[in-house]
XYZ file of C-alpha atoms in Angstrom:
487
model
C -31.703 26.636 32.587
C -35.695 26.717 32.438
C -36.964 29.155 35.386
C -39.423 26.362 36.060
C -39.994 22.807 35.916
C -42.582 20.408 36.605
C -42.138 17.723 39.429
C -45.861 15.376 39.516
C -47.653 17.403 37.855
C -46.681 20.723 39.557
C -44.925 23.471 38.710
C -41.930 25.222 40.935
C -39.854 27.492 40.024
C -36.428 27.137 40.236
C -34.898 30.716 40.853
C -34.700 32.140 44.405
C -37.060 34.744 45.937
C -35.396 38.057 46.405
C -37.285 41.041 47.510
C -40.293 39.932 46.831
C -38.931 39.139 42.738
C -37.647 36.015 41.826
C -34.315 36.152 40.761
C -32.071 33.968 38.664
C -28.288 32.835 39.177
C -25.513 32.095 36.604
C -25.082 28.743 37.428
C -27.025 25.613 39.092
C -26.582 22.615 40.610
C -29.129 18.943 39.694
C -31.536 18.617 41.853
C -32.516 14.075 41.912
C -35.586 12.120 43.282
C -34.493 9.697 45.556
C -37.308 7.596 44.282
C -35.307 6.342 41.103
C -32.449 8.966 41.087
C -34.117 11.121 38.546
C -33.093 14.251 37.637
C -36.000 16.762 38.837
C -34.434 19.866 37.155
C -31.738 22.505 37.208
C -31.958 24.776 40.284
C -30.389 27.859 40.923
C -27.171 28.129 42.306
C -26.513 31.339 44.800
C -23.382 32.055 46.088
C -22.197 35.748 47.843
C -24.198 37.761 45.188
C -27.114 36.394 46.261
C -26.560 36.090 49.987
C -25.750 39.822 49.554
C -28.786 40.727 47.685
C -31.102 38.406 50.040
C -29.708 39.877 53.270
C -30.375 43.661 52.091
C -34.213 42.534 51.190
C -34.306 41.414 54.358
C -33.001 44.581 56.092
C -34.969 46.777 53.832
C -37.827 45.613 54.515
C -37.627 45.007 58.145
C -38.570 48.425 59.310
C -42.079 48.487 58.041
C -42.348 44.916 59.294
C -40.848 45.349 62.867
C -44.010 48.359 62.968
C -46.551 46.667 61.652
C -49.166 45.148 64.404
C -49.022 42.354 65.939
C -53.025 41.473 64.166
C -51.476 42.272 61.170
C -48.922 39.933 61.841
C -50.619 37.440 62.823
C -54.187 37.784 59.873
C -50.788 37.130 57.317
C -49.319 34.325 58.921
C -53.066 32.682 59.319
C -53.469 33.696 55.712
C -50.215 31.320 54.549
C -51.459 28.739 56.796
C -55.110 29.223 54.501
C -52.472 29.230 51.573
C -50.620 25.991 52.405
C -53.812 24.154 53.199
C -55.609 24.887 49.549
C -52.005 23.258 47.822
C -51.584 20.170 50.772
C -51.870 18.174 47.863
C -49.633 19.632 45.671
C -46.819 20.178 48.419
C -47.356 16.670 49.269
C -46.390 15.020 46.258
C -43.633 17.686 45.229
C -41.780 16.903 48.680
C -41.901 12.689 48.422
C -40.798 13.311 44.976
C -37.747 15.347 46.075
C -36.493 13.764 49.780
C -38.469 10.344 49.525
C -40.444 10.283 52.825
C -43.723 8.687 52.617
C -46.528 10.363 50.220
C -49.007 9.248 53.214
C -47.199 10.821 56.178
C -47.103 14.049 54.104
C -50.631 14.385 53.404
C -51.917 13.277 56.654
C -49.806 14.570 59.144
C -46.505 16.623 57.704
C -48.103 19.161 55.434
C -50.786 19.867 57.891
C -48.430 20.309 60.341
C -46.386 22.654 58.151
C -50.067 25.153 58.076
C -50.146 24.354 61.802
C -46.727 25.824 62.688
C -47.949 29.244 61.146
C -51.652 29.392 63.094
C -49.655 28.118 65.890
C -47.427 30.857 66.717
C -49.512 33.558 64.905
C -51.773 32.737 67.629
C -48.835 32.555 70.636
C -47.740 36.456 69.426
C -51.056 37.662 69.946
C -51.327 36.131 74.041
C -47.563 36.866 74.183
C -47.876 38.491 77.367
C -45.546 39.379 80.746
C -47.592 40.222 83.968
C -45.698 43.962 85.075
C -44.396 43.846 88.319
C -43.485 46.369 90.847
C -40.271 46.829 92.209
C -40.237 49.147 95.297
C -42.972 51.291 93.766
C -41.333 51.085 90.257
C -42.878 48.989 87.195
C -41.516 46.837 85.659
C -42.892 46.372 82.084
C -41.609 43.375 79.799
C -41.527 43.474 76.290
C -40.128 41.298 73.266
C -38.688 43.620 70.216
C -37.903 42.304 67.173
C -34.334 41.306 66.339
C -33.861 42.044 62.531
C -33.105 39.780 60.003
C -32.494 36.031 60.306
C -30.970 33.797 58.419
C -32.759 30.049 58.773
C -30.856 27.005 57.615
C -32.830 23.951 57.143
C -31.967 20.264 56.654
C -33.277 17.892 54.044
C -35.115 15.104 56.137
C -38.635 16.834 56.748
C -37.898 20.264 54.561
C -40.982 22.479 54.895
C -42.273 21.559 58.716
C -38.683 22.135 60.158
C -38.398 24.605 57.640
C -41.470 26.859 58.636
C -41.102 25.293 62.938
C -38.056 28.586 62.194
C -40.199 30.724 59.728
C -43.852 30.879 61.683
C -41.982 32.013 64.924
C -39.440 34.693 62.915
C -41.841 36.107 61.156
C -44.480 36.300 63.971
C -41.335 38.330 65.854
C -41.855 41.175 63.564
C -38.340 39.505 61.862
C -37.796 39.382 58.373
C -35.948 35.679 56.792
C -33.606 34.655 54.251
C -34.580 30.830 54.075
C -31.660 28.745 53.165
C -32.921 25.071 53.015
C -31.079 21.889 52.212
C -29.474 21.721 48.131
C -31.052 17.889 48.054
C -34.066 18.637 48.740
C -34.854 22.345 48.062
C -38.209 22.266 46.427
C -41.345 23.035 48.466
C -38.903 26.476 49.837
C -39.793 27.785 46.498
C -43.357 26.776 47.207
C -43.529 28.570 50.219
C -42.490 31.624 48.627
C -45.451 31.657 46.563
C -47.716 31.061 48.472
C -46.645 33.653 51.254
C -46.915 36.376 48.577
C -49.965 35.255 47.417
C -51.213 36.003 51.092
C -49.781 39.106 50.913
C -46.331 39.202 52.685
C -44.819 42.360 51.683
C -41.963 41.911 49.401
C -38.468 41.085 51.558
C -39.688 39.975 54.538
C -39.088 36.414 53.234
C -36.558 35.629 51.289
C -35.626 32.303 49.774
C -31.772 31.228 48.614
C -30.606 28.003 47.436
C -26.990 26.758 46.757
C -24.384 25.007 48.726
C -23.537 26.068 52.214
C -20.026 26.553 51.378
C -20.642 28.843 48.611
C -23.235 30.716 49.786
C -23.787 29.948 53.981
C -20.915 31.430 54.708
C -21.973 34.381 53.447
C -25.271 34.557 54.703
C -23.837 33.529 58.613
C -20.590 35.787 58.248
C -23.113 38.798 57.254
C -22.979 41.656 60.105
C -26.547 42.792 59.312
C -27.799 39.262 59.882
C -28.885 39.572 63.487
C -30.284 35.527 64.717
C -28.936 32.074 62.980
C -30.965 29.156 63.384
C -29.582 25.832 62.230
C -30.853 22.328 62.237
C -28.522 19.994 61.230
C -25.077 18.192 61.602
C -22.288 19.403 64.231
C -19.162 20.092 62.065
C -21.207 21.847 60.292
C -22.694 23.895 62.975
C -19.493 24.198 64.428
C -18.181 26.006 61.035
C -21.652 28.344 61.736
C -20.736 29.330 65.225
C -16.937 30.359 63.777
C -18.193 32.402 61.031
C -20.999 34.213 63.220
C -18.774 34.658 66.034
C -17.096 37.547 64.285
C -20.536 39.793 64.842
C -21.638 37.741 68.067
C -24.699 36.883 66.170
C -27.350 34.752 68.253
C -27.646 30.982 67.693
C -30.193 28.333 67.700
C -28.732 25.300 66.739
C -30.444 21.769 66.860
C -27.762 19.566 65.856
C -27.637 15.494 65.671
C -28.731 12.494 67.555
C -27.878 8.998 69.166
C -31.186 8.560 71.215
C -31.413 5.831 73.427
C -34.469 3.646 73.867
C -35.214 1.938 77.110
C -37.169 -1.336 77.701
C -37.234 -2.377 81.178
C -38.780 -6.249 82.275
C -42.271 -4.256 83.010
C -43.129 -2.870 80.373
C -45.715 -3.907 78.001
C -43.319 -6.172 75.645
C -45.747 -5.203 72.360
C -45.653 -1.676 72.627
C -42.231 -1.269 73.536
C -41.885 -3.436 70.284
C -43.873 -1.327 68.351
C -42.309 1.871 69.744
C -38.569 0.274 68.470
C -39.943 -0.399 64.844
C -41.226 3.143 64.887
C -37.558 4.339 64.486
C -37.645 3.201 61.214
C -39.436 6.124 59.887
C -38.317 8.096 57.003
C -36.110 5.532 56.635
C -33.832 6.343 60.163
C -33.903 9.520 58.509
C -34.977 11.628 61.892
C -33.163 13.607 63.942
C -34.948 12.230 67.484
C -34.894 8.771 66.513
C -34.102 6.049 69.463
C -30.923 4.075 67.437
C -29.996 2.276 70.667
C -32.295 -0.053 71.746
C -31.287 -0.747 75.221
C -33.160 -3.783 76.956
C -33.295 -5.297 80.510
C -31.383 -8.627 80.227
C -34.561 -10.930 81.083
C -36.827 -9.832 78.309
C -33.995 -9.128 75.769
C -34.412 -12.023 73.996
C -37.903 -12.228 73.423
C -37.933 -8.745 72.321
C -35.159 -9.442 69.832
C -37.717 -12.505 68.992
C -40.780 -9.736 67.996
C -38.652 -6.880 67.013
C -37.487 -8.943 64.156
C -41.234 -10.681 63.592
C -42.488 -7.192 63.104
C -39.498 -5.418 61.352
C -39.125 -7.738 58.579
C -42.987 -7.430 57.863
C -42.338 -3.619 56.533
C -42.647 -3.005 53.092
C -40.013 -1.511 51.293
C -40.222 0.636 48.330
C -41.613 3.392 46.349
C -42.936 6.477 48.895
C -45.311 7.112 46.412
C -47.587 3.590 47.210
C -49.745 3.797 50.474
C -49.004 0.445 51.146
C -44.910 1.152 51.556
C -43.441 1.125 55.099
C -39.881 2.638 54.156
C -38.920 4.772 51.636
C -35.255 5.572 50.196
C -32.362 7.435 51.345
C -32.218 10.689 50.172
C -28.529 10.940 48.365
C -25.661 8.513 47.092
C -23.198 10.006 49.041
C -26.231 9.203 52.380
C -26.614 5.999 51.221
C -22.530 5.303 51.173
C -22.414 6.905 54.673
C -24.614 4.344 56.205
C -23.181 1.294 54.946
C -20.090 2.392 55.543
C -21.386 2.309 59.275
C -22.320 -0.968 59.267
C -19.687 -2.320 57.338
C -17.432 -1.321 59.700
C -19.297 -2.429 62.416
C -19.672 -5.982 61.064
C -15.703 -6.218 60.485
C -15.560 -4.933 64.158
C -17.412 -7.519 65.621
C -21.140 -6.482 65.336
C -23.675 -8.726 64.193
C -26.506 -7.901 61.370
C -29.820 -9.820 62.935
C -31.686 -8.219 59.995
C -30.349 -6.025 57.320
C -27.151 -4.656 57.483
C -26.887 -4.743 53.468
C -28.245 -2.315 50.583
C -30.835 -2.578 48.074
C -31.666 -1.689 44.377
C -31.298 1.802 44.552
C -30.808 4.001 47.295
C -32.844 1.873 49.424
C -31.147 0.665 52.783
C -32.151 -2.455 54.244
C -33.560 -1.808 57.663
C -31.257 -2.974 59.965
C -30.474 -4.289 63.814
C -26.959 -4.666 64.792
C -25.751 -6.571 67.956
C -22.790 -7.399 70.149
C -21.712 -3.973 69.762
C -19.289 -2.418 72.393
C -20.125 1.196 73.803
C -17.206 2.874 72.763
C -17.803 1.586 69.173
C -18.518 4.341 66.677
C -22.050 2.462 65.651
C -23.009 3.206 69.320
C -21.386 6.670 69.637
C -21.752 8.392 66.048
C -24.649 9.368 64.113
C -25.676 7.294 61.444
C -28.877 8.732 60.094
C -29.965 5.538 58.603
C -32.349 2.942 59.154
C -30.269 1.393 61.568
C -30.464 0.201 65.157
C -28.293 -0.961 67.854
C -29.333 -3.604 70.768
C -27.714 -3.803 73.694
C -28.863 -5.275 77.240
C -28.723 -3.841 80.561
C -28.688 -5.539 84.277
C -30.936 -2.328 85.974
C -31.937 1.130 86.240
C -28.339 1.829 86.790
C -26.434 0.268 83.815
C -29.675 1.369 81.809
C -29.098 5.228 82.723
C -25.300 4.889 82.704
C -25.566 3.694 78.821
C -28.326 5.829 78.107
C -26.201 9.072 78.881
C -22.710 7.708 77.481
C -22.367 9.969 73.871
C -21.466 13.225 73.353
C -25.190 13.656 72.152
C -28.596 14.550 74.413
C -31.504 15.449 72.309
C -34.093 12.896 72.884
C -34.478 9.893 74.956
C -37.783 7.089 74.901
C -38.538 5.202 77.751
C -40.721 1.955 78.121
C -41.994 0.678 81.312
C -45.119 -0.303 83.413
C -43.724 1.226 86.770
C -44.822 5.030 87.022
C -42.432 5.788 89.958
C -39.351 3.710 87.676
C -41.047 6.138 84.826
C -40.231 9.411 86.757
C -37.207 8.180 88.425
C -35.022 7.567 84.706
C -36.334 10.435 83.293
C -34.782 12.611 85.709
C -31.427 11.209 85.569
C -31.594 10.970 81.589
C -29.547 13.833 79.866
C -31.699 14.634 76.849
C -34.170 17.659 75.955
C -37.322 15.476 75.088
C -37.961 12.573 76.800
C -40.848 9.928 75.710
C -42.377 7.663 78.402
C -44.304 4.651 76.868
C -44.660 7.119 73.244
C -42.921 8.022 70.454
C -42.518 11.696 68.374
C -45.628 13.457 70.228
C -44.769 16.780 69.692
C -46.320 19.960 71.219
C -45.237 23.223 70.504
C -46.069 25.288 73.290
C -43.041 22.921 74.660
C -39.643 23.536 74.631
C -37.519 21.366 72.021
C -33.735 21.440 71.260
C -30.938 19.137 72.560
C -28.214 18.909 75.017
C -24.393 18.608 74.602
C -23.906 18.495 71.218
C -27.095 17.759 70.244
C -27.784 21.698 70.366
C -27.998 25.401 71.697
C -31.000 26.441 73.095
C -34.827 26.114 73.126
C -37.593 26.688 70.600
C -41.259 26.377 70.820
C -43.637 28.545 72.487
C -42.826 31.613 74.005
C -39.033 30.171 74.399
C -38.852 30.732 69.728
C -39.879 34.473 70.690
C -37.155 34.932 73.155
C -34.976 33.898 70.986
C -36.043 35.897 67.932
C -36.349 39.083 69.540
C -34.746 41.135 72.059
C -36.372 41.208 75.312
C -36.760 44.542 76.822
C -37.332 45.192 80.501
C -39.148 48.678 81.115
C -38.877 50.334 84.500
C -40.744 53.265 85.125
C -40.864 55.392 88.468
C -43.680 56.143 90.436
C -43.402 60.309 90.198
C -41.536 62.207 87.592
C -44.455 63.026 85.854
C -45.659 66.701 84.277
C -49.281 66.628 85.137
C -49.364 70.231 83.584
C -49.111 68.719 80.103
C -52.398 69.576 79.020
């Protein structure tokens, strides 16, 4: 097994990153481009050796970490950010080629996001502030300490952002990371590596392990040094998380799937609400947040059935690599099987395919718009993770909200309508942690993001990531006490 290979031109190495060393494994799993199913290379393959080895780098090394300045912390994360922005380019092409998301969306907005995410919260740590506070003539003096290690699982849809939305805000903590991101799509991790020790990251503060979860997650989550989990990613297998950290109580952050609804109501502007239902198409349905239930007030529902499918079947689909493509692949066979296997089922149920509802050459999936679906049908309840919708209609606010909230799932929720007061009045009664009024995916990250029910535990983003990756310490001093004979 070659310890690198070259994917577009660029060369990644295909060992994990263990103490600041890179470190090979006895066996390895095939890494594939969605693009045409090619094989990429051999990567390595870590199991409980390496989980062991990663999780001691990481305690090693936290220590001098934890102590080192916030400034310090903070010139090093700005100096990865610098470090990601001279390879944009390079991390661009190496991620379309490996999860096949759009080439375009990677160099304009993804990869600069991904150097954002590190001057974003190296700047929150240094204003990370609690006003003290006096309690009858005590103060009280709030402080966040940093945790210790943390593992950080990542998924496969949008690998480095999500994967670095956990790093930036660990590391800023004074944390150190063992980085465990997705086997199908585990390429720009490596990246990352290099270029945080070519800003200078002192050796096992960041740590990067690849392999399957069930050969080498449960040994990284079961670990009793390991001190915060964060997860993005399905529920059973966040579920089988939660079981093995419960043994150590370890803290967890766990943004978990989605069955969005999307809201039209007879006000709102029929083109963007149009527009804002095609948009769900991206990455090929591939997105977490992404409104799969078009819901629409019964006198406009058919003529935005009429433009949805005008506009839909205008998107190109086909290689990620071409600017002019719309919709790239699914990432994986066994993906690819999952979502037909939706529809199909669907479509024997009763559903019916408007547009799509059928494969393509490849691992291409047809984008697709199911109706006459009932509510307690799995299309409408279960997450598909596809490029596939669901319409149904609604008589009012109501019916619109009672749908809306009826799945197990709550982590986003998009409304369209012209009627401010309607705007405000949904919203509140919608059970979902983001919530989109007339937009789409505009994400800030002073805000708070994560899901409800089983779309997740917890909140990240802003000062809510530092509470979670440290331990908050509360102070109280008295007013006298003091040896003013101390010198």
């Amino acid at each position: 097994m070659p310890d690198t290979i070259t994917v577009a031109g660029v060369a990644v190495d295909t060992r994990h990153w263990i103490g600041g060393l890179r470190v090979a494994s006895a066996d390895a799993f095939t890494d594939h481009s969605p693009i045409d199913a090619s094989v990429l290379g051999e990567i390595a393959r870590g199991g409980p050796v390496e989980a062991e080895a990663a999780v001691a780098a990481a305690r090693d090394a936290f220590p001098a970490w934890a102590a080192t300045s916030r400034t310090e912390r903070a010139r090093l994360l700005h100096a990865i950010a610098d470090g990601v922005e001279k390879r944009i380019e390079e991390l661009a092409i190496v991620e379309t080629t490996d999860n096949g998301a759009l080439l375009r969306s990677h160099r304009r907005g993804v990869m600069p996001r991904v150097a954002h995410n590190f001057r974003f919260f190296a700047d929150w740590l240094l204003r990370l502030d609690h006003e003290d506070f006096e309690t009858r003539g005590y103060t009280n003096h709030v402080s966040w300490d940093p945790a210790g290690p943390c593992v950080l699982i990542t998924p496969w849809n949008a690998p480095l952002m999500l994967a670095t939305w956990k790093v930036a805000p660990a590391l800023a903590a004074g944390n150190t990371v063992v980085l465990k991101p997705a086997e199908w799509s585990p390429l720009t991790a490596s990246l990352l590596a290099d270029i945080a020790a070519e800003a200078g990251l002192p050796a096992g503060v960041l740590n990067v392990v690849q392999g399957y979860g069930s050969e080498i997650g449960d040994a990284l989550t079961s670990h009793p040094d390991v001190r915060r989990i964060s997860f993005t990613g399905s529920v059973p297998t966040a579920r089988r998380i939660a079981a093995s950290a419960a043994a150590n109580l370890t803290p967890l952050s766990l943004e978990l799937g989605g069955k969005s609804p999307l809201l039209v109501f007879a006000d709102a502007d029929l083109d963007l609400a149009v527009d804002l239902a095609v948009e769900q198409y991206d990455n090929a349905g591939q997105v977490c947040l992404a409104g799969t239930r078009l819901l629409v007030e019964e006198p406009v529902a058919e003529e935005f059935t009429r433009r949805f499918v005008e506009k839909a079947s205008a998107l190109a689909q086909g290689d990620p690599r071409d600017e002019a493509t719309d919709i790239g692949p699914t990432i994986h066979p066994r993906q690819l099987e999952k979502i037909d296997g939706f529809v199909q089922r669907a479509v024997a149920a009763g559903a019916r395919a408007v547009i799509g509802g059928h494969r393509k050459d490849g691992q291409y999936y047809a984008p697709t718009l199911l109706t006459d679906v009932a509510q307690d049908s799995e299309i409408v309840q279960e997450e598909v993770f596809g490029p596939v919708l669901t319409l149904q209609t609604f008589a009012g606010e109501d019916e619109a909200v009672r749908l809306a909230n009826d799945t197990c799932f709550g982590l986003a929720a998009t409304v369209a309508t012209g009627d401010r007061e309607r705007a405000e009045r949904v919203s509140a009664r919608l059970v979902a942690g983001t919530v989109w009024i007339n937009c789409f995916f505009v994400r800030d990250l002073q805000a708070p993001f994560g899901g409800s029910r089983q779309s997740g535990v917890g909140r990240e983003g802003g000062t809510w990531s530092f509470d979670f990756y440290c331990d908050l310490k509360n102070t109280v001093t008295a007013p006298k006490g003091w040896n003013q004979d101390h010198g």
